[in-house]
XYZ file of C-alpha atoms in Angstrom:
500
model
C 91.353 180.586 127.493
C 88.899 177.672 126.176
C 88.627 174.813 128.141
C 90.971 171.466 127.112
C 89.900 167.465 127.359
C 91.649 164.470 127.243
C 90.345 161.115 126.579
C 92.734 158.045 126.206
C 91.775 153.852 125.767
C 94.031 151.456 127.571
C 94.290 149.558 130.760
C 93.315 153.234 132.614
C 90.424 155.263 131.513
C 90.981 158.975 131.609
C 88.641 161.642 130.987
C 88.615 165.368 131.555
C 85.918 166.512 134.777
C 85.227 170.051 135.273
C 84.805 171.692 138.795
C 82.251 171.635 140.755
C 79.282 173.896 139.539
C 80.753 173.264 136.104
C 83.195 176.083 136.314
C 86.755 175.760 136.929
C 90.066 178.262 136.583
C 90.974 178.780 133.112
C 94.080 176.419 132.422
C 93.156 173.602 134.230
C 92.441 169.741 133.607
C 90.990 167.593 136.053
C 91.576 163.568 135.311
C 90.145 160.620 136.730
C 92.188 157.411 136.387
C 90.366 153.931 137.338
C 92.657 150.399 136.821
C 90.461 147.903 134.860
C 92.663 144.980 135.103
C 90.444 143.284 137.432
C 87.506 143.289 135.563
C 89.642 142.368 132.067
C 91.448 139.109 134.165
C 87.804 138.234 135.320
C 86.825 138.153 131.437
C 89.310 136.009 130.549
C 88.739 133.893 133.076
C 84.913 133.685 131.937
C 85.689 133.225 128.770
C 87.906 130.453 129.441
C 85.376 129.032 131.315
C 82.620 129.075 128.943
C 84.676 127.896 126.034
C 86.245 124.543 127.914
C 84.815 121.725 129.377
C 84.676 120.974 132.919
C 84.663 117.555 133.036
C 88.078 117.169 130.756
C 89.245 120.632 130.602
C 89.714 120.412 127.000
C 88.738 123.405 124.462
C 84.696 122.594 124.131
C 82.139 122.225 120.737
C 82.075 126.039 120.862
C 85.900 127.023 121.122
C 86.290 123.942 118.696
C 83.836 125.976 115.771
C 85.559 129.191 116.252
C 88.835 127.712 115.753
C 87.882 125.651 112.298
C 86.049 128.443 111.216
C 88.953 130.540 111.799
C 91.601 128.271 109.954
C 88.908 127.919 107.176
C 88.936 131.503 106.800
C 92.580 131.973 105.636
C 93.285 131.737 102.422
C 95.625 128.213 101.516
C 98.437 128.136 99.829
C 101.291 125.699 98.570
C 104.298 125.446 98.032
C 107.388 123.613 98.004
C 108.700 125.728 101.254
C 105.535 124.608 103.022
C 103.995 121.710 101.575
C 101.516 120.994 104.145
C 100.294 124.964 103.984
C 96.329 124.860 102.631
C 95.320 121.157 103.908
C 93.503 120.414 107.207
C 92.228 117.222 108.821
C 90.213 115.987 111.560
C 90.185 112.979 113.214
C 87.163 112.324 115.082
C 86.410 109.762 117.641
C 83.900 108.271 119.772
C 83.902 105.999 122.344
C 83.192 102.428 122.171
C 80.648 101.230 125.054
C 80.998 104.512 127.079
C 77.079 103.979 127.941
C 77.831 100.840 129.475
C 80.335 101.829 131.598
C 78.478 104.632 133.064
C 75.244 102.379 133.297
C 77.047 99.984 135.145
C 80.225 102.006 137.400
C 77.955 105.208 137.045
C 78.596 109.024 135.946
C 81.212 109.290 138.752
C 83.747 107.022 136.876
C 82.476 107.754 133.911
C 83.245 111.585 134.236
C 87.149 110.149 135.138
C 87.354 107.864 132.264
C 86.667 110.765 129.955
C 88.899 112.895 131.805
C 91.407 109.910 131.018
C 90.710 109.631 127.657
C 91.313 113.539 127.630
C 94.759 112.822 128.930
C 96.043 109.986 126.462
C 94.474 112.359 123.181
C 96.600 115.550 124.586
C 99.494 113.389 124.938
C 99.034 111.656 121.173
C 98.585 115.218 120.251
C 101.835 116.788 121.229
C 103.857 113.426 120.228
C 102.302 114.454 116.804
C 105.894 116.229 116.027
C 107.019 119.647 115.378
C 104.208 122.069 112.865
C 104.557 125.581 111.693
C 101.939 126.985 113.674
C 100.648 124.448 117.014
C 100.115 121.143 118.090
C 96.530 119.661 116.856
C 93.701 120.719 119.239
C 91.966 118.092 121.125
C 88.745 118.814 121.752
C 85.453 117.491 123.551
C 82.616 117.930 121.314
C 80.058 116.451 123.837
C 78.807 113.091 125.388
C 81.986 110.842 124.233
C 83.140 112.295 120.813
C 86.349 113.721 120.522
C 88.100 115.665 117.496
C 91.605 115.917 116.890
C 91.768 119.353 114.492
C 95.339 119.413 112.500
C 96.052 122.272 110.795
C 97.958 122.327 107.895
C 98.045 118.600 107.861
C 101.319 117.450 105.159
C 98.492 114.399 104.015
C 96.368 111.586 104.887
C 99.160 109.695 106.053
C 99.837 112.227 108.497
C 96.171 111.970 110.084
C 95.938 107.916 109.854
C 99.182 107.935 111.946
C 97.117 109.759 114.109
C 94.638 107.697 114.684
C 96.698 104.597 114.913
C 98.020 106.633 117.567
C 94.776 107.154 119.212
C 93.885 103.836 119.240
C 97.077 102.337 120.244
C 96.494 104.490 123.697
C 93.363 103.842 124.266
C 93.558 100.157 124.006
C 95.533 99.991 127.530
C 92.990 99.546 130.168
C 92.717 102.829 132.358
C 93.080 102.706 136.562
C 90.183 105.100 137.686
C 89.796 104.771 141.714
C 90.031 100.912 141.642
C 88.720 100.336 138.605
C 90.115 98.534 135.889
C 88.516 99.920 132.704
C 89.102 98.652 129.188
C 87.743 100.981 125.973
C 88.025 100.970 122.387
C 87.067 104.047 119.668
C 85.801 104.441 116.594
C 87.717 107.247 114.163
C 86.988 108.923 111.188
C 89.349 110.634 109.426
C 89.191 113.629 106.854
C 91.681 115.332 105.193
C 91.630 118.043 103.188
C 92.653 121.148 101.215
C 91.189 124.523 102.833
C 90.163 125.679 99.665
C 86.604 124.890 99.242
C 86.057 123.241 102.583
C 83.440 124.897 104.751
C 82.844 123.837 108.441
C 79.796 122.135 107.525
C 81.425 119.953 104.992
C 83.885 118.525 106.929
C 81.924 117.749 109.985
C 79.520 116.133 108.087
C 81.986 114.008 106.071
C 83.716 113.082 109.686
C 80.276 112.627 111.108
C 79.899 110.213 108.097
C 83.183 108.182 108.320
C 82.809 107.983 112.296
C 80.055 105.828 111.556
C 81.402 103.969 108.995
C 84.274 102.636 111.649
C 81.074 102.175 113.916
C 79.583 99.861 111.158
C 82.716 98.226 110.184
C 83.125 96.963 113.650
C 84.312 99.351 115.744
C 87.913 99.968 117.397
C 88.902 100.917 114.261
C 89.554 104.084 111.947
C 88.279 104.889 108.574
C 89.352 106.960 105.883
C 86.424 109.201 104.075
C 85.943 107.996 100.991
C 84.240 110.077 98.159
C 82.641 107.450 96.156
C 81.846 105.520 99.086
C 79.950 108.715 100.371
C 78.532 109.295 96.776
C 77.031 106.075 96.885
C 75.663 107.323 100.552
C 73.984 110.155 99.065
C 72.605 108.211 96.271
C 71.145 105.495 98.230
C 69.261 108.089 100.666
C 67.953 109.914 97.617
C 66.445 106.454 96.300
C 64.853 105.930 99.722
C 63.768 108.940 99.860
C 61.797 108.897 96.283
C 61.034 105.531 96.358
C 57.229 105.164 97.692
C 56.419 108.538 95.528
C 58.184 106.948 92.543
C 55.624 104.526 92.700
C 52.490 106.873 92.870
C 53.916 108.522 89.981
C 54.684 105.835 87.531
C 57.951 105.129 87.031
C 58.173 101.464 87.691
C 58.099 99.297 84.593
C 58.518 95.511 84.120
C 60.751 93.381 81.757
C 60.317 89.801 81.551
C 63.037 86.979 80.971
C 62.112 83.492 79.590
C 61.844 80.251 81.734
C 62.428 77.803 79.015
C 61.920 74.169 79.139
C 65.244 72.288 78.968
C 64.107 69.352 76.736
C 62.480 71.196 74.145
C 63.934 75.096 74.210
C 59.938 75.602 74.556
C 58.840 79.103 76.469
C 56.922 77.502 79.618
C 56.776 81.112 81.243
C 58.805 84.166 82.746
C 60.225 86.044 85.193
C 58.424 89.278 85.848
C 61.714 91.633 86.801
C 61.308 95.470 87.763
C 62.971 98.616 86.588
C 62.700 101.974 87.613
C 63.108 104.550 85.135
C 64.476 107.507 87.498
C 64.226 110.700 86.376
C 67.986 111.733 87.696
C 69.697 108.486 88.037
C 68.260 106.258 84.441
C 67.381 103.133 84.509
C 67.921 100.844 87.568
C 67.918 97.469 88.018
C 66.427 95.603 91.061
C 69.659 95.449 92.750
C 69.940 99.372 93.195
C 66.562 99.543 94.826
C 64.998 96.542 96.202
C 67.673 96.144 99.254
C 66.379 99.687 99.991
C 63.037 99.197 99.418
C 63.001 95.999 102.146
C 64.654 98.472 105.080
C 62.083 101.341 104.620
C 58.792 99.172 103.970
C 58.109 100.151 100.223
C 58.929 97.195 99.361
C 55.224 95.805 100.615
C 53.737 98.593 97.878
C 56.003 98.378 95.119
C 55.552 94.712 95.580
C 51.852 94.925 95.448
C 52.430 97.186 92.239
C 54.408 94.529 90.930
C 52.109 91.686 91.617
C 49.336 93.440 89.783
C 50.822 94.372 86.953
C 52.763 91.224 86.458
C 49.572 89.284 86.221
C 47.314 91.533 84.688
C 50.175 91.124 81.991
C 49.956 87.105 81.740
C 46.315 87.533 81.752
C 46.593 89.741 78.373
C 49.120 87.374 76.322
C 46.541 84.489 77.173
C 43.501 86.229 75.759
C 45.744 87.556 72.839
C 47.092 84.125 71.949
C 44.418 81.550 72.941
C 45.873 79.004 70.710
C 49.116 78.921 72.545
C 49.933 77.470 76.079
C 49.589 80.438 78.679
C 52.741 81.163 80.360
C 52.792 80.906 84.138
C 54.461 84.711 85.855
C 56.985 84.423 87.955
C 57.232 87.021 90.316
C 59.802 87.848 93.513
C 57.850 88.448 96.765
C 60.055 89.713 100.013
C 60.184 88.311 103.161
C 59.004 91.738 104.526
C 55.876 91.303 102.279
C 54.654 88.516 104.616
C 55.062 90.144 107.704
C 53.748 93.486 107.140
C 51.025 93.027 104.704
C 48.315 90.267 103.875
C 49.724 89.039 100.857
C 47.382 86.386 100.947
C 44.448 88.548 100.912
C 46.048 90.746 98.396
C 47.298 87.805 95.978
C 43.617 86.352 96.080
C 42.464 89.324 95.001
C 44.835 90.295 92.175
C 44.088 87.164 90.845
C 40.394 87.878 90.939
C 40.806 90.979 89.630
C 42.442 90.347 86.455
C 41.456 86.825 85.801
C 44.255 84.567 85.899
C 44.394 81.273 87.163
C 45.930 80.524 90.568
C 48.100 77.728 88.879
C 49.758 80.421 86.697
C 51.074 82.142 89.202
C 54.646 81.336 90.573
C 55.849 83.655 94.075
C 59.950 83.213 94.226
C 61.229 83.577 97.329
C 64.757 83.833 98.579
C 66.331 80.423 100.285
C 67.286 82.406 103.597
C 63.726 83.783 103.955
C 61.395 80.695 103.618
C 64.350 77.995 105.741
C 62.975 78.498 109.182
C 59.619 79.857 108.313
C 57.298 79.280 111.312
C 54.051 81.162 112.560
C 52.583 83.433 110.445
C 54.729 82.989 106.988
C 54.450 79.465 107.183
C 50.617 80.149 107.169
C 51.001 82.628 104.479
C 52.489 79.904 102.055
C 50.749 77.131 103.233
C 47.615 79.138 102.196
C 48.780 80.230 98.798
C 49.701 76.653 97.913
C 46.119 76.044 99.181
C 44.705 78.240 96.543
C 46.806 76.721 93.618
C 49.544 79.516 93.551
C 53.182 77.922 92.877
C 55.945 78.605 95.494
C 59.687 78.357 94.520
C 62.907 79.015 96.304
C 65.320 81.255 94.234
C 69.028 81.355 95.125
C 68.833 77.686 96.611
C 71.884 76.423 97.372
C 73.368 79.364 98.774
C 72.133 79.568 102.290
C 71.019 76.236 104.406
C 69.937 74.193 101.506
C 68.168 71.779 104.186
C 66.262 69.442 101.864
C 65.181 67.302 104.852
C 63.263 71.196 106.175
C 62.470 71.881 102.792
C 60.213 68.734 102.337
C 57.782 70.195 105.240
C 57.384 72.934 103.196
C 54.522 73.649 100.824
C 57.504 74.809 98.019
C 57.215 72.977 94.392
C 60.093 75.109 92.242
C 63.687 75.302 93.057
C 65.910 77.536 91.162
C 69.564 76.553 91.695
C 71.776 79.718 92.066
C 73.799 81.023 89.248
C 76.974 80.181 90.455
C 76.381 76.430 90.179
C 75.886 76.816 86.712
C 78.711 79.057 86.121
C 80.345 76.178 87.494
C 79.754 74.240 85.003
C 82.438 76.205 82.996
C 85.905 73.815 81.591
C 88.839 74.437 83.607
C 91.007 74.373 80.708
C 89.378 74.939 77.892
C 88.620 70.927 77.616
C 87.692 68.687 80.205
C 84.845 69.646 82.372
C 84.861 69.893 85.915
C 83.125 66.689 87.347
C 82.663 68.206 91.212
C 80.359 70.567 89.884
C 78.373 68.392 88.077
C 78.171 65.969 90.507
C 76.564 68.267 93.268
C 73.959 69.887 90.844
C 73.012 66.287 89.840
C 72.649 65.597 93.765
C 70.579 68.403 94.153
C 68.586 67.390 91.040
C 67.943 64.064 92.123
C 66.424 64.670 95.582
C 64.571 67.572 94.301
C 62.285 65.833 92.381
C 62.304 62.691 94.639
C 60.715 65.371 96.844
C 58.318 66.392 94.140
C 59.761 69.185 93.139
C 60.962 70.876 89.476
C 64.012 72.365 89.279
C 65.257 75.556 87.521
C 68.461 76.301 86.311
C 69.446 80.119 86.315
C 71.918 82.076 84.338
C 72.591 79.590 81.826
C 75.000 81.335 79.197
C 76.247 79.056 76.682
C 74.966 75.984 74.753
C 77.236 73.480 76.743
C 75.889 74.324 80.012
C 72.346 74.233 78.436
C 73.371 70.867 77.345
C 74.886 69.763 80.369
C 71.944 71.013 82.766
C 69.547 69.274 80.743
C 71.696 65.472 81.375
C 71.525 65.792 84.590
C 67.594 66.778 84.825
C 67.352 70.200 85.252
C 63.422 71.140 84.181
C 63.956 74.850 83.126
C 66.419 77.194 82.303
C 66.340 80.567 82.076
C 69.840 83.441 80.929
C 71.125 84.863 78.502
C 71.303 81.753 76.241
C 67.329 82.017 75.737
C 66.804 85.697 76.854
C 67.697 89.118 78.509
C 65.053 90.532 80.104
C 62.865 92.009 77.543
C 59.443 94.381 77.167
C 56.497 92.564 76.961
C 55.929 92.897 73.385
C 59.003 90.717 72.863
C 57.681 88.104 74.916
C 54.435 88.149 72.867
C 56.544 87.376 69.314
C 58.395 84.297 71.585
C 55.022 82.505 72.457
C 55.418 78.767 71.430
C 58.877 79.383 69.815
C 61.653 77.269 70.375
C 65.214 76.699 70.592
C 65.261 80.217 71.230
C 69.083 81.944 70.270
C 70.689 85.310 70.908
């Protein structure tokens, strides 16, 4: 009779073993049985080991991952049976101050606080009410951060409760071996369908929101917000292209009118950048320069600027000799005077393309030249030395210390816009007299100071007319001009009473 085997899986093994020599009697099966339960309990047990963390015993980064990828996995659905089925949020947190407290109580009570905080987020957790499938899972993601997962979350209402929750615990102080200790978090908060959510996405979108509540103060939670995070995105793609933008060209200039106020006469203009982005159009200042001042470009897009500004005033004057040459106006940063020689490089600009120090006008904002000391103070005290003009755009929005301002080497003010829009009737008849009366204060000591003062966004004929009363020496809006190529600027030479 042929021999038989028998081979089984389970909690025993069993396999067939012939006699010794390899020969038994015909008929007859030898098993071995061997109990693996041991060795399948000590599994677990490593497992659950290597997927919590010791310090809080909550599920850890790794267990976290496996468990969003899994509920990403499943397909969503919705219905009116199950109305939260297909959505998932995620609330996650991060300590406020967590590196002070183990800086100055140590690791020891900081290990316990987190263990606390563990605690108060399990309890918030199960409080969250009755769900199809589980409670949320509270996990430790490392160092301080927390995340709440909730699976099929019913809405965003569902996950700010949540984290007012959260907060609410965490704001009473904790009792950790004596010691009193007070925290506060920071939350973001996503919520989402499962359909077309990957694991990446939503961390980084939490990731993202976390630190808006960070920069929004802290103790606090935020809500993701799309455009909010589009304008994110768009931002770091502009610092990101911004010095290369340069290199390659894409920078032009437009230039708005200064007009004199008594005779509507062109006396120069504002030399105003736009860069022509390949993906994005064309952008005005205000998308860019803000940018351009945190990362550094702004010191060689400035320098761009500079040069091409007055290489610019330098043509029109040798193409119209018979007219007045226009002075150029042109911004200069604060960050331009600390991390470059704009001195040096202003001296030889001018050199290079010929124009006359006295044409040249450098605007700077209020808040950047009120307080100058050291090396900026230098810096303007030198340009003024060569012949360059200095002027204070925005003034009247920030200290608008006249009794600083006449240590300065500054001859141009140019009183913020919203003065003049001021100037506006209140009903449609009688003109506001408080607004009058402080740019006609401002006016007044101005030039008792020396100085010439510019009006900005002038719009209509009656604040044009109104301005020039009280003594305002130039204007400059959309009265005269928008911001216009350089050609244009050419046909306005010696025009005047310039319209729409």
């Amino acid at each position: 009779m042929p021999s038989a085997k028998a081979d089984r899986d389970g909690d025993c093994g069993c396999g067939a073993q012939g006699a010794a020599g390899g020969s038994r009697p015909p008929g007859q099966v030898l098993l071995s049985v061997a109990d693996v339960s041991d060795r399948r309990e000590l599994q677990k047990r490593l497992r659950h080991l290597q997927m919590h963390d010791p310090v809080t015993r909550l599920p850890n980064r790794a267990l976290f991952f496996e468990r969003l990828s899994a509920v990403l996995k499943t397909t969503g659905y919705q219905d009116d049976t199950h109305p939260g089925r297909g959505r998932i949020g995620l609330c996650y947190l991060d300590l406020d101050g967590f590196k002070a407290v183990n800086d100055t109580l140590g690791h020891r009570i900081g290990d316990r606080l987190l263990a606390a905080v563990a605690a108060r987020l399990t309890d918030c957790a199960e409080q969250e009410g009755p769900h199809p499938t589980a409670a949320p899972l509270v996990a430790r993601l490392g160092g301080d951060e927390f995340a709440i997962l909730v699976e099929e979350s019913t809405g965003t209402q569902q996950l700010t409760d949540l984290a007012r929750t959260v907060l609410a615990a965490l704001q009473k102080p904790f009792d950790l071996a004596g010691q009193r200790v007070s925290v506060s978090a920071s939350i973001g908060v996503v919520e989402r369908p499962v359909a077309g959510t990957s694991a990446t996405g939503l961390m980084q979108a939490a990731d993202t929101t976390l630190y808006w509540a960070k920069a929004d103060g802290k103790g606090r939670w935020t809500v993701f917000d799309p455009e909010r995070n589009a304008h994110r995105m768009t931002r770091q793609a502009l610092s990101s292209n911004l010095r290369p933008a340069v290199e390659r060209g894409e920078f032009t200039i437009e230039y708005q009118p200064l007009v004199g106020m008594a005779d509507g006469v062109v006396r120069g203009v504002e030399a105003l950048v736009r860069w022509n982005h390949p993906q994005f159009g064309m952008l005005s200042p205000n998308r860019f320069v803000a940018i351009a001042e945190e990362d550094g470009s702004i010191v060689q897009l400035g320098r761009w600027v500079l040069r091409a500004a007055c290489g610019q005033a330098r043509r029109w004057q040798l193409d119209h000799p018979a007219e007045p040459p226009l002075f150029i106006s042109v911004n200069v940063a604060v960050r331009q005077v600390w991390d470059s020689d704009l001195v040096t490089d202003v001296a030889e600009i001018l050199a290079e393309t010929g124009l006359d120090p006295a044409l040249l006008q450098l605007e700077l904002t209020e808040s950047a030249v009120m307080g100058s000391a050291g090396r900026p103070l230098q810096a303007l005290q030198s340009l003024s030395d060569m012949g360059v003009r200095i002027a204070i755009d925005d003034f009247g929005t920030g200290y608008s210390n006249l009794a600083y301002l006449s240590r300065l080497p500054v001859s141009v003010l140019k009183l913020d816009g919203a003065f003049v829009h001021g100037f506006r009737y209140e009903d449609g008849t009688h003109p506001s007299p408080a607004d009058e009366t402080i740019v006609e204060a401002m006016v007044q000591l101005a030039h008792r100071l020396g100085l010439t003062v510019t009006a900005e966004c002038v719009e209509t004929a009656g604040q044009a007319e109104r301005l020039r009363r009280i003594g305002c020496d130039t204007g400059q809006g959309w009265l005269y001009s928008r911001a216009v190529a350089p050609e244009r600027i050419a046909e306005l030479l010696g025009a005047r009473a310039l319209e729409d």
